[in-house]
C-alpha cells in the first residue's frame, strides 16, 4: 500500500447528475416563492443564473466556511448548516433580483435538496460521487505520515437484531449486501449467546471493555449506596459504570474510534458516546466534516428525518386500522424519536465512518446503529416497520463498503448485534394490571413501594423529543419528587424487558429465601402462581441459588431438580447465566422472569413494549456476529459478551502483527 493515488478515486460528477441538481434547485426555489414562504423570484432566467453562480460559490467557499465554523455546526447538531446555506443564498440572491427573508433562509435550501432528491429518484440516479470526492479531498489534507500496511477494522453493531431475524431478513431480500458477503464466502455468520441480562448495557460493557461484572439488568438497586438506582442510561451514570468496568485495555484503546455507543472502549475519539458525552471538548471531532462537507448533504438528512416521521404517522394509522396485535400505544414523542434513531443517528454514523476510512488512520471503529431496536420495541420484531429499517441498514453497509474503495488503506468489516428481541403482548395486556400493581397487591397495605418499569430511556431517545427544554424542566421537578419517593420506599420494583427485580430495601443485605418467606409468607408463592411468570431466582441460606417455577424447583448449586424443571425451554446455558447473575453484588432479593411460549416464540415484557429484551426466553439472547472468513475464531459456541471482546481483540492483534511482519 504505497500511496492514495494508487487507489480508486471517486468519479467526477456526470452531466446527467449536474442537470438534475440544476433543475432541482431551480424548481425548489420557485416552489418556495410560489407558496410565499420567504423567497421572492421575478424572472426564470435570473434564477437559473443564480443557481449556476451558487454552485461555484459553494465549490469555493463551502469547504472553507465549514472548516472555520465546524464547532458551531456540531453544537447545533447540524442545523447550523441549513442556516449557513440560507445566509449564502440571502447574501447573493439580491444580485439576481431575488429576495430571501424569514423562513426562506431555512426552507430554500431544504426545497432545493428535496426536489433534487425526488428528480434523482425518478430517473434512478443515486450518484454520491460528489459527496465522496469532497470527503476524500478533506481526508487527504488530514492524512499524516505513511499509510499503515495492515488493515483496519470497522465494527458495525445493529442494535437488537437477533440471529434468526437477520436470517429471515436475508431470505426475504431485505439485506442483499449482507447476503452477498455470505454468498461470496468473504464472511462467516455465527450466532452467539448473551449473558443475563440480555440488554445493551451488559453486552456493550462486555464487548467494549471485556467486563460486565455486576451489571445485573438495565437498572438495579444498590442497597449499600443508600438504595441508589443505577442504570445503563443517563450520561452521569453511564460514565460511572465505565469507570467501574474499565481496566484501561478496552477494545478501542489502541487508536480506535467510538461512534454512538454507551461506552467508549477506552478511546477519546468519540462521537455521541454516552460515557463521555458530558465532555463538550470531545463533542467536537474532526470526523464531523464528512457530514458537512457537501452543502446539500445535511439538508438531505433533514428531509429523510421528516419523511421518517411521516412514515411513523402512517404506520400508527395502519396498525390501528388493521388491528395488528400485539400492539402498544405509541406516543407522539416517539415519532421524532424513531426519526432520530433510524435516520439522524444512522446518517451521522455512516458519514463519520466513511471519513475515518478515507483518512485511513484509525485501526478500529465501533459504531452502534439504533434504528431497528427502537422500531422493534414499538412495532414488533418482524413488523413491516422493522423490515423497512433493516432494508435501510443494509444500504448503510453498502455505502461503507463502497466508501472503502476510496480509502488509502484496506478496512475489514464486522457486522454484529449486542442482543436480540422477543415479541409478545405485555404483562399488563395479558393479566389486566401492571406488574408493579400485581406485586403491590401481594404486600401489606402500609408498605411504601416504588416502581420504575420503563427502560425506553436507553440511548438517545430523549434527544429527539421536541420542546426538550419544557420537557426537561418538568422532568427535573419530577425527579426531585421521585428521589423523595424512592428514599421513603420499602420495596422497589424495576423492569428490564421480561426481567423484573424486587428489592426489599428495609434490609441492607440481600434477603434469603427463608427470610422472605418469614417476613412475607405469600409473596414468593403468589408470584410463582401467576400464569405469566416463568420462574423466579432467589438465594436460600440452606440450599444456595434456587430457580422456582409453578411445579418445580431447580437447585442451581447441586444441579438437582425437584418436580418439573422450571428452566425448561430457556436455553442450555440458563443455569450458568442465573448462577453468574446471582453472584453479582447487586442482585435483587427476588429476580423474576416472565413465561416463554416456545410455540409462538413469545414472552411478556413487564414494561409496555411489543418487542423486548433483558431477560431469558427466545431470540433476545441470540444475537449474531458476521466476521471475515479468514479470522481466527474458536469453533465452540460463543457464550457471553466478554467472548466477543476476546475474539475481536485477538484478531485486531493478528492484523497489526501481519503489518509488522511485512516490514
XYZ file of C-alpha atoms in Angstrom:
663
model
C 0.000 0.000 0.000
C 2.064 2.883 -1.246
C 0.008 5.951 -1.811
C -3.590 7.050 -2.130
C -3.106 7.788 -5.830
C -2.916 4.048 -6.464
C -6.413 3.622 -5.087
C -9.717 4.384 -6.755
C -10.828 7.977 -6.703
C -14.497 8.945 -6.831
C -15.656 9.599 -10.394
C -16.386 13.150 -11.394
C -19.982 14.205 -11.319
C -21.791 13.277 -14.561
C -23.514 15.731 -16.878
C -26.809 13.969 -16.182
C -26.356 14.423 -12.443
C -25.350 18.071 -12.908
C -28.551 18.727 -14.852
C -30.653 17.042 -12.156
C -29.080 19.242 -9.470
C -29.523 22.325 -11.650
C -33.190 21.651 -12.407
C -33.983 20.555 -8.835
C -32.509 23.735 -7.376
C -34.447 25.944 -9.772
C -37.777 24.191 -9.118
C -37.127 24.210 -5.359
C -36.611 27.967 -5.291
C -39.688 28.570 -7.441
C -41.876 26.382 -5.202
C -40.898 28.309 -2.070
C -41.552 31.535 -3.979
C -44.908 30.268 -5.291
C -46.166 29.493 -1.793
C -44.889 32.818 -0.437
C -42.557 31.219 2.100
C -39.855 33.863 2.209
C -38.500 33.773 -1.361
C -39.455 36.398 -3.944
C -38.484 35.499 -7.541
C -39.164 37.727 -10.524
C -37.656 36.095 -13.641
C -36.818 32.487 -14.566
C -33.522 33.336 -16.255
C -32.306 35.160 -13.157
C -32.992 32.037 -11.038
C -31.057 29.864 -13.484
C -28.083 32.219 -13.391
C -28.290 32.388 -9.609
C -28.192 28.581 -9.284
C -25.157 28.369 -11.579
C -23.420 31.122 -9.627
C -24.303 29.434 -6.316
C -22.735 26.160 -7.400
C -19.417 27.980 -7.930
C -19.722 29.784 -4.582
C -20.371 26.506 -2.765
C -17.448 24.810 -4.503
C -15.078 27.604 -3.472
C -16.309 28.817 -0.084
C -18.262 25.937 1.487
C -15.206 23.829 2.499
C -13.570 26.934 3.998
C -16.677 28.054 5.886
C -17.436 24.591 7.279
C -13.865 24.197 8.489
C -13.945 27.584 10.255
C -17.449 27.162 11.681
C -17.251 23.442 12.453
C -17.707 23.857 16.260
C -20.890 25.881 15.626
C -22.228 23.274 13.187
C -21.545 20.454 15.640
C -23.007 22.211 18.680
C -26.195 22.943 16.714
C -26.322 19.252 15.650
C -26.145 20.266 12.002
C -28.986 22.777 11.972
C -26.329 25.453 11.548
C -25.566 24.106 8.077
C -29.077 24.995 6.948
C -28.677 28.479 8.399
C -25.247 28.882 6.794
C -26.549 27.711 3.433
C -29.512 30.050 3.727
C -27.273 33.004 4.613
C -25.209 32.394 1.484
C -28.433 32.398 -0.521
C -29.584 35.567 1.214
C -26.298 37.410 0.609
C -26.001 36.703 -3.116
C -29.690 36.496 -4.139
C -30.197 40.298 -4.465
C -27.592 40.420 -7.252
C -30.084 38.362 -9.295
C -33.256 40.250 -8.280
C -34.194 37.502 -5.805
C -35.167 38.272 -2.224
C -34.874 35.724 0.580
C -36.255 36.619 4.024
C -37.611 34.955 7.167
C -38.226 31.219 6.917
C -36.959 31.286 3.369
C -33.425 31.155 4.779
C -34.122 27.597 6.007
C -36.822 26.474 3.574
C -34.980 27.408 0.376
C -32.011 25.001 0.828
C -34.416 22.284 2.044
C -36.647 22.705 -1.008
C -33.677 22.629 -3.367
C -32.406 19.425 -1.750
C -35.908 17.899 -1.789
C -36.512 18.473 -5.482
C -33.044 17.230 -6.382
C -33.690 14.038 -4.385
C -37.106 13.492 -5.985
C -35.788 14.002 -9.512
C -32.799 11.750 -8.836
C -35.160 9.005 -7.666
C -37.447 9.392 -10.683
C -34.590 8.998 -13.140
C -32.954 6.301 -10.975
C -29.760 8.234 -10.258
C -28.050 7.615 -6.937
C -24.813 9.382 -7.661
C -22.828 10.007 -4.482
C -19.582 10.773 -6.257
C -19.602 14.478 -5.299
C -20.034 13.537 -1.649
C -17.186 11.012 -1.692
C -14.944 13.448 -3.569
C -15.460 16.239 -1.038
C -14.806 13.864 1.894
C -11.708 12.442 0.200
C -10.379 15.920 -0.559
C -10.550 16.858 3.117
C -9.253 13.462 4.258
C -6.150 13.832 2.088
C -5.258 17.064 3.900
C -5.693 15.416 7.304
C -3.690 12.315 6.498
C -0.469 12.083 8.493
C 2.651 10.168 7.521
C 2.819 6.834 5.716
C -0.198 4.670 5.150
C -0.330 1.716 7.543
C 0.368 -1.612 5.889
C -2.112 -3.676 7.910
C -5.920 -3.493 7.542
C -8.125 -1.548 9.908
C -11.458 -2.858 11.164
C -14.920 -1.279 11.096
C -17.343 -2.926 13.542
C -20.996 -2.212 12.847
C -23.466 -3.056 15.596
C -27.121 -3.386 14.597
C -28.725 -2.878 17.973
C -31.279 -5.524 18.949
C -31.159 -7.699 15.820
C -31.431 -11.419 16.589
C -29.651 -14.088 14.548
C -32.878 -15.688 13.309
C -34.427 -12.333 12.347
C -31.294 -11.453 10.374
C -31.506 -14.799 8.523
C -35.163 -14.135 7.755
C -34.396 -10.624 6.504
C -31.724 -12.051 4.196
C -34.113 -14.726 2.880
C -36.826 -12.130 2.255
C -34.413 -9.997 0.220
C -34.247 -7.046 2.630
C -30.479 -7.256 3.121
C -28.838 -8.006 -0.261
C -25.469 -6.540 0.760
C -25.170 -8.870 3.742
C -26.348 -11.763 1.573
C -23.589 -11.056 -0.961
C -20.996 -11.134 1.841
C -22.182 -14.640 2.695
C -22.614 -15.819 -0.899
C -19.078 -14.866 -1.908
C -17.801 -16.516 1.287
C -15.861 -13.398 2.325
C -17.612 -13.516 5.703
C -18.832 -16.125 8.176
C -22.089 -15.785 10.126
C -22.338 -17.151 13.669
C -24.875 -16.916 16.457
C -23.644 -16.053 19.932
C -25.380 -16.047 23.285
C -25.695 -13.053 25.590
C -25.266 -13.005 29.317
C -28.189 -12.396 31.602
C -29.293 -9.614 31.335
C -29.683 -9.511 27.559
C -29.507 -5.762 27.052
C -27.174 -3.149 25.575
C -25.548 -2.059 28.829
C -24.348 -5.530 29.793
C -23.437 -6.502 26.228
C -21.526 -3.351 25.294
C -19.674 -3.378 28.613
C -18.544 -6.912 27.804
C -17.764 -6.219 24.128
C -16.028 -2.855 24.524
C -14.316 -3.386 27.878
C -14.236 -7.150 28.356
C -16.067 -6.783 31.662
C -19.765 -6.628 32.518
C -19.481 -7.793 36.103
C -22.273 -6.575 38.420
C -24.420 -5.196 35.571
C -27.474 -7.076 36.807
C -30.015 -5.694 34.354
C -30.928 -2.418 32.654
C -31.263 -0.868 36.122
C -30.757 -2.130 39.639
C -30.755 -1.036 43.281
C -27.517 -0.628 45.206
C -28.543 -1.165 48.819
C -25.089 -0.308 50.136
C -25.303 3.080 48.367
C -28.415 4.197 50.228
C -30.671 2.299 47.821
C -29.484 4.334 44.843
C -30.802 3.157 41.485
C -28.023 2.644 38.966
C -28.902 2.173 35.313
C -27.408 1.783 31.845
C -28.767 5.183 30.840
C -28.023 8.814 31.534
C -24.661 10.408 30.902
C -23.549 10.597 34.545
C -24.500 7.034 35.416
C -23.004 5.526 32.268
C -19.802 7.450 32.949
C -19.737 5.987 36.467
C -20.332 2.494 35.104
C -17.443 2.825 32.668
C -15.156 3.904 35.493
C -16.152 0.718 37.321
C -15.692 -1.745 34.460
C -12.692 -0.293 32.613
C -9.166 -1.515 33.253
C -7.690 0.710 30.530
C -7.491 -2.076 27.946
C -10.764 -1.541 26.111
C -11.423 -2.698 22.577
C -10.763 0.780 21.148
C -7.844 1.850 23.342
C -5.266 1.352 20.574
C -6.072 4.065 18.035
C -9.806 3.361 17.972
C -12.975 5.389 17.388
C -16.350 5.165 19.116
C -19.497 6.239 17.287
C -22.902 6.302 19.045
C -22.116 3.804 21.804
C -22.900 3.623 25.510
C -19.256 3.020 26.422
C -16.053 4.331 24.878
C -13.878 1.211 24.777
C -11.177 3.459 26.333
C -10.789 5.811 23.365
C -11.103 9.601 23.363
C -12.031 9.642 19.665
C -15.756 9.737 20.336
C -18.968 10.982 18.767
C -22.279 10.548 20.649
C -20.700 8.188 23.190
C -22.673 8.354 26.432
C -19.832 7.691 28.854
C -18.015 10.793 27.574
C -20.853 12.904 26.203
C -20.687 15.400 29.095
C -17.199 16.438 27.963
C -18.014 19.177 25.437
C -14.433 19.186 24.173
C -14.956 15.607 22.995
C -18.199 16.533 21.234
C -16.163 18.412 18.652
C -14.433 15.883 16.432
C -12.861 16.432 13.022
C -14.728 13.377 11.755
C -17.856 15.581 11.647
C -16.518 17.215 8.479
C -17.664 14.238 6.421
C -21.253 15.114 7.398
C -20.976 18.797 6.475
C -18.511 18.549 3.581
C -21.272 18.904 0.996
C -23.624 21.869 1.221
C -26.729 19.794 0.476
C -25.822 16.681 2.475
C -27.299 17.759 5.801
C -30.405 19.108 4.074
C -30.891 15.591 2.677
C -30.617 14.167 6.204
C -33.241 16.634 7.472
C -35.589 15.650 4.651
C -35.107 11.971 5.427
C -35.802 12.777 9.082
C -39.176 14.342 8.276
C -40.007 11.569 5.794
C -39.407 9.022 8.570
C -41.766 10.947 10.847
C -44.452 10.792 8.167
C -43.870 7.047 7.769
C -44.340 6.574 11.512
C -47.633 8.509 11.466
C -48.850 6.359 8.567
C -47.686 3.225 10.388
C -49.636 4.114 13.529
C -52.792 4.649 11.479
C -52.313 1.346 9.612
C -51.645 -0.658 12.791
C -54.907 0.622 14.252
C -56.887 0.149 11.043
C -55.630 -3.408 10.532
C -55.828 -4.147 14.275
C -52.336 -5.620 14.278
C -51.641 -7.457 17.529
C -49.820 -7.279 19.833
C -49.860 -3.504 19.688
C -48.968 -0.774 22.130
C -49.853 2.884 22.165
C -47.040 4.828 20.532
C -46.847 8.320 21.963
C -46.381 11.478 19.913
C -42.879 11.840 21.332
C -41.949 8.529 19.722
C -42.430 9.983 16.208
C -39.292 12.194 16.311
C -37.518 9.532 18.387
C -37.923 6.989 15.600
C -36.714 9.504 13.022
C -33.793 10.458 15.233
C -32.542 6.928 15.773
C -33.401 5.433 12.384
C -32.276 8.393 10.245
C -30.273 11.099 12.018
C -28.024 8.836 14.103
C -27.713 6.359 11.231
C -26.508 9.022 8.802
C -24.088 10.504 11.360
C -22.598 7.060 11.986
C -22.136 6.212 8.328
C -20.828 9.636 7.333
C -18.220 9.828 10.070
C -17.097 6.234 9.481
C -16.576 6.998 5.784
C -14.488 9.991 6.782
C -12.484 7.805 9.172
C -11.777 5.277 6.419
C -10.726 7.870 3.872
C -8.205 9.366 6.277
C -7.057 5.807 6.928
C -5.504 6.394 10.325
C -7.782 4.661 12.855
C -7.164 0.958 13.442
C -10.645 0.070 14.689
C -14.014 1.796 14.887
C -17.125 0.578 16.708
C -20.477 2.110 15.819
C -23.984 1.329 17.085
C -26.971 1.710 14.762
C -30.043 2.166 16.947
C -32.952 2.254 14.493
C -34.013 -1.395 14.344
C -34.005 -1.822 18.135
C -36.138 1.271 18.682
C -38.615 0.290 15.977
C -38.842 -3.377 17.015
C -39.687 -2.287 20.579
C -42.721 -0.374 19.322
C -43.785 -2.055 16.066
C -42.709 -5.646 16.649
C -39.622 -7.698 15.921
C -40.868 -8.739 12.479
C -43.255 -5.894 11.699
C -43.205 -4.056 8.369
C -41.511 -1.108 10.066
C -38.733 -3.395 11.304
C -38.123 -4.829 7.821
C -38.048 -1.303 6.400
C -35.427 -0.338 8.971
C -33.240 -3.334 8.099
C -33.524 -2.532 4.403
C -32.194 0.952 5.138
C -29.473 -0.515 7.356
C -28.290 -2.734 4.517
C -27.868 0.372 2.363
C -25.620 1.880 5.038
C -23.443 -1.232 4.989
C -23.251 -0.941 1.200
C -22.247 2.740 1.500
C -19.455 1.853 3.894
C -18.131 -0.952 1.720
C -18.320 1.294 -1.337
C -16.569 4.102 0.537
C -13.746 1.714 1.383
C -12.840 1.740 -2.335
C -11.501 5.247 -1.868
C -9.568 4.600 1.315
C -5.762 4.543 1.078
C -5.857 1.573 3.420
C -7.889 -1.623 3.464
C -10.589 -1.951 6.084
C -12.220 -5.203 7.086
C -15.833 -5.246 8.240
C -17.518 -6.947 11.165
C -21.295 -6.722 11.500
C -22.836 -7.867 14.748
C -25.588 -7.291 17.277
C -25.487 -6.909 21.038
C -28.671 -8.856 21.758
C -31.907 -9.797 20.031
C -35.549 -9.186 20.885
C -38.503 -11.460 21.574
C -42.042 -10.451 20.634
C -45.189 -10.672 22.715
C -48.071 -8.872 24.361
C -47.077 -7.234 27.634
C -47.796 -8.496 31.149
C -50.347 -5.713 31.607
C -52.117 -6.566 28.340
C -52.338 -10.248 29.290
C -53.045 -10.042 33.018
C -55.141 -6.881 33.072
C -52.966 -4.960 35.522
C -49.341 -3.903 35.590
C -46.659 -5.999 37.242
C -46.000 -3.341 39.881
C -49.719 -3.296 40.800
C -49.685 -7.080 40.973
C -46.722 -7.032 43.391
C -48.302 -4.243 45.453
C -51.416 -6.383 45.891
C -49.286 -9.096 47.497
C -47.730 -6.789 50.107
C -49.175 -5.295 53.306
C -51.077 -2.093 52.554
C -48.897 0.058 54.800
C -45.688 -0.754 52.868
C -44.459 2.046 50.594
C -43.465 0.775 47.167
C -41.567 2.470 44.349
C -41.606 1.096 40.792
C -39.771 2.052 37.633
C -40.784 -0.223 34.812
C -39.844 1.580 31.589
C -36.365 1.132 30.096
C -37.170 3.155 27.000
C -34.770 5.922 28.030
C -31.973 3.734 26.684
C -29.548 5.517 24.348
C -30.655 8.833 22.867
C -34.446 8.726 22.722
C -34.966 11.891 24.739
C -32.648 13.852 22.436
C -35.219 13.779 19.638
C -38.291 14.851 21.604
C -39.465 18.331 20.548
C -39.774 21.115 23.161
C -36.982 19.436 25.110
C -36.450 22.406 27.428
C -40.035 22.340 28.606
C -39.977 18.581 28.987
C -36.648 18.694 30.827
C -37.978 21.236 33.294
C -40.959 19.004 34.012
C -38.660 16.023 34.398
C -36.359 17.906 36.747
C -39.265 18.638 39.051
C -40.494 15.067 38.868
C -37.015 13.745 39.573
C -36.950 15.616 42.883
C -40.304 14.104 43.756
C -39.059 10.743 42.536
C -35.966 10.984 44.732
C -38.105 11.617 47.814
C -40.478 8.797 46.924
C -37.502 6.491 46.430
C -35.982 7.348 49.810
C -39.329 6.689 51.523
C -39.907 3.352 49.776
C -39.578 -0.015 51.488
C -39.959 -2.069 48.311
C -38.511 -1.181 44.896
C -39.646 -2.962 41.726
C -37.712 -2.497 38.479
C -38.055 -3.921 34.977
C -35.716 -4.807 32.140
C -37.859 -6.219 29.357
C -39.338 -9.505 30.590
C -36.976 -9.487 33.577
C -38.117 -7.859 36.825
C -36.265 -7.221 40.083
C -37.781 -6.890 43.536
C -35.694 -5.254 46.257
C -36.887 -5.229 49.884
C -34.988 -2.118 50.895
C -35.721 -2.049 54.621
C -32.878 -4.541 54.868
C -29.361 -3.650 53.741
C -28.407 -7.198 52.796
C -29.831 -9.468 50.136
C -32.643 -11.360 51.838
C -32.633 -15.137 51.658
C -35.489 -17.338 50.542
C -36.142 -18.278 54.158
C -36.148 -14.660 55.356
C -38.553 -13.557 52.625
C -40.959 -16.395 53.446
C -40.858 -15.477 57.132
C -41.416 -11.772 56.508
C -43.894 -12.078 53.615
C -45.289 -15.628 53.707
C -47.332 -15.392 50.498
C -45.102 -13.213 48.316
C -42.975 -15.859 46.591
C -45.725 -18.442 46.238
C -48.195 -15.948 44.745
C -45.660 -14.576 42.245
C -44.822 -18.079 41.067
C -48.527 -18.997 40.734
C -49.130 -16.230 38.202
C -49.624 -17.848 34.798
C -47.418 -15.261 33.065
C -44.391 -15.852 35.295
C -41.864 -18.434 34.121
C -39.603 -18.659 37.157
C -38.039 -16.649 39.954
C -34.470 -16.676 41.259
C -33.790 -16.422 44.997
C -30.938 -17.470 47.271
C -31.521 -19.958 50.049
C -29.370 -19.968 53.166
C -29.687 -23.753 53.196
C -29.621 -24.821 49.536
C -27.973 -21.933 47.675
C -29.450 -20.459 44.499
C -32.968 -21.609 43.650
C -34.942 -21.247 40.413
C -38.570 -21.765 41.384
C -41.424 -22.403 38.962
C -45.076 -23.362 39.333
C -44.471 -27.065 39.623
C -40.843 -27.463 40.497
C -37.573 -26.096 41.839
C -34.111 -26.191 40.290
C -31.318 -26.249 42.891
C -28.630 -24.484 40.872
C -25.710 -25.241 43.175
C -26.251 -29.012 43.149
C -27.931 -29.278 39.738
C -30.886 -31.128 41.282
C -34.487 -30.736 40.157
C -37.496 -31.253 42.379
C -40.725 -31.756 40.430
C -40.863 -30.203 36.946
C -37.889 -28.273 35.571
C -38.834 -24.567 35.748
C -35.983 -23.687 33.354
C -37.148 -25.965 30.549
C -37.127 -24.070 27.227
C -34.937 -21.203 28.444
C -31.743 -22.454 26.794
C -28.988 -24.950 27.526
C -26.898 -22.361 29.393
C -29.591 -20.769 31.517
C -28.253 -22.337 34.722
C -24.780 -20.806 34.330
C -26.315 -17.438 33.404
C -28.526 -17.440 36.511
C -25.697 -18.502 38.812
C -23.464 -15.755 37.428
C -26.181 -13.114 37.781
C -26.927 -14.297 41.304
C -23.254 -13.852 42.207
C -23.360 -10.165 41.289
C -23.047 -7.592 44.025
C -26.425 -6.001 43.341
C -28.630 -8.986 42.534
C -32.198 -8.440 43.757
C -33.879 -10.225 46.606
C -36.222 -11.730 44.041
C -35.439 -11.868 40.326
C -38.496 -12.599 38.164
C -38.518 -13.851 34.555
C -41.716 -13.991 32.525
C -43.003 -17.158 30.907
C -41.727 -18.149 27.466
C -44.100 -19.617 24.881
C -41.769 -21.593 22.613
C -44.553 -22.500 20.185
C -45.333 -18.864 19.407
C -41.872 -17.562 20.368
C -43.330 -15.047 22.814
C -42.573 -13.585 26.217
C -44.416 -10.853 28.071
C -42.490 -7.736 28.964
C -43.087 -6.051 32.311
C -42.818 -2.715 30.506
C -45.104 -1.571 27.699
C -43.087 -2.685 24.677
C -44.058 -5.211 21.994
C -40.513 -6.384 21.316
C -38.430 -6.747 24.456
C -35.090 -7.907 25.780
C -33.320 -8.046 29.096
C -34.380 -11.446 30.396
C -34.375 -15.016 29.124
C -36.619 -16.638 26.550
C -36.422 -16.793 22.772
C -34.318 -14.726 20.401
C -33.471 -11.880 22.782
C -30.379 -13.762 23.982
C -29.322 -14.922 20.496
C -27.555 -12.131 18.567
C -25.078 -12.700 15.724
C -21.592 -11.860 14.541
C -20.584 -11.686 10.858
C -16.794 -11.633 10.590
C -14.167 -12.046 7.825
C -13.828 -15.742 6.976
C -10.058 -15.634 7.400
C -10.310 -14.584 11.046
C -9.281 -16.829 13.896
C -12.488 -17.728 15.776
C -12.977 -20.802 18.006
C -15.370 -23.474 16.724
C -17.148 -23.875 20.070
C -20.259 -21.943 20.985
C -19.699 -18.251 21.715
C -21.155 -17.580 25.151
C -21.199 -14.127 26.712
C -20.262 -10.646 25.561
C -16.767 -10.935 27.008
C -16.130 -13.745 24.494
C -16.869 -11.314 21.653
C -14.344 -8.888 23.172
C -11.685 -11.615 23.176
C -12.408 -12.598 19.549
C -12.218 -9.004 18.327
C -9.194 -8.142 20.423
C -7.230 -11.198 19.282
C -7.919 -10.639 15.599
C -7.045 -6.945 15.830
C -3.709 -8.029 17.289
C -3.181 -10.568 14.483
C -3.897 -7.931 11.811
C -1.461 -5.488 13.368
C 1.252 -8.131 13.644
C 0.751 -9.054 9.984
C 1.596 -5.459 9.064
C 4.741 -5.559 11.151
C 5.780 -8.837 9.504
C 5.652 -7.150 6.075
C 8.235 -4.532 7.029
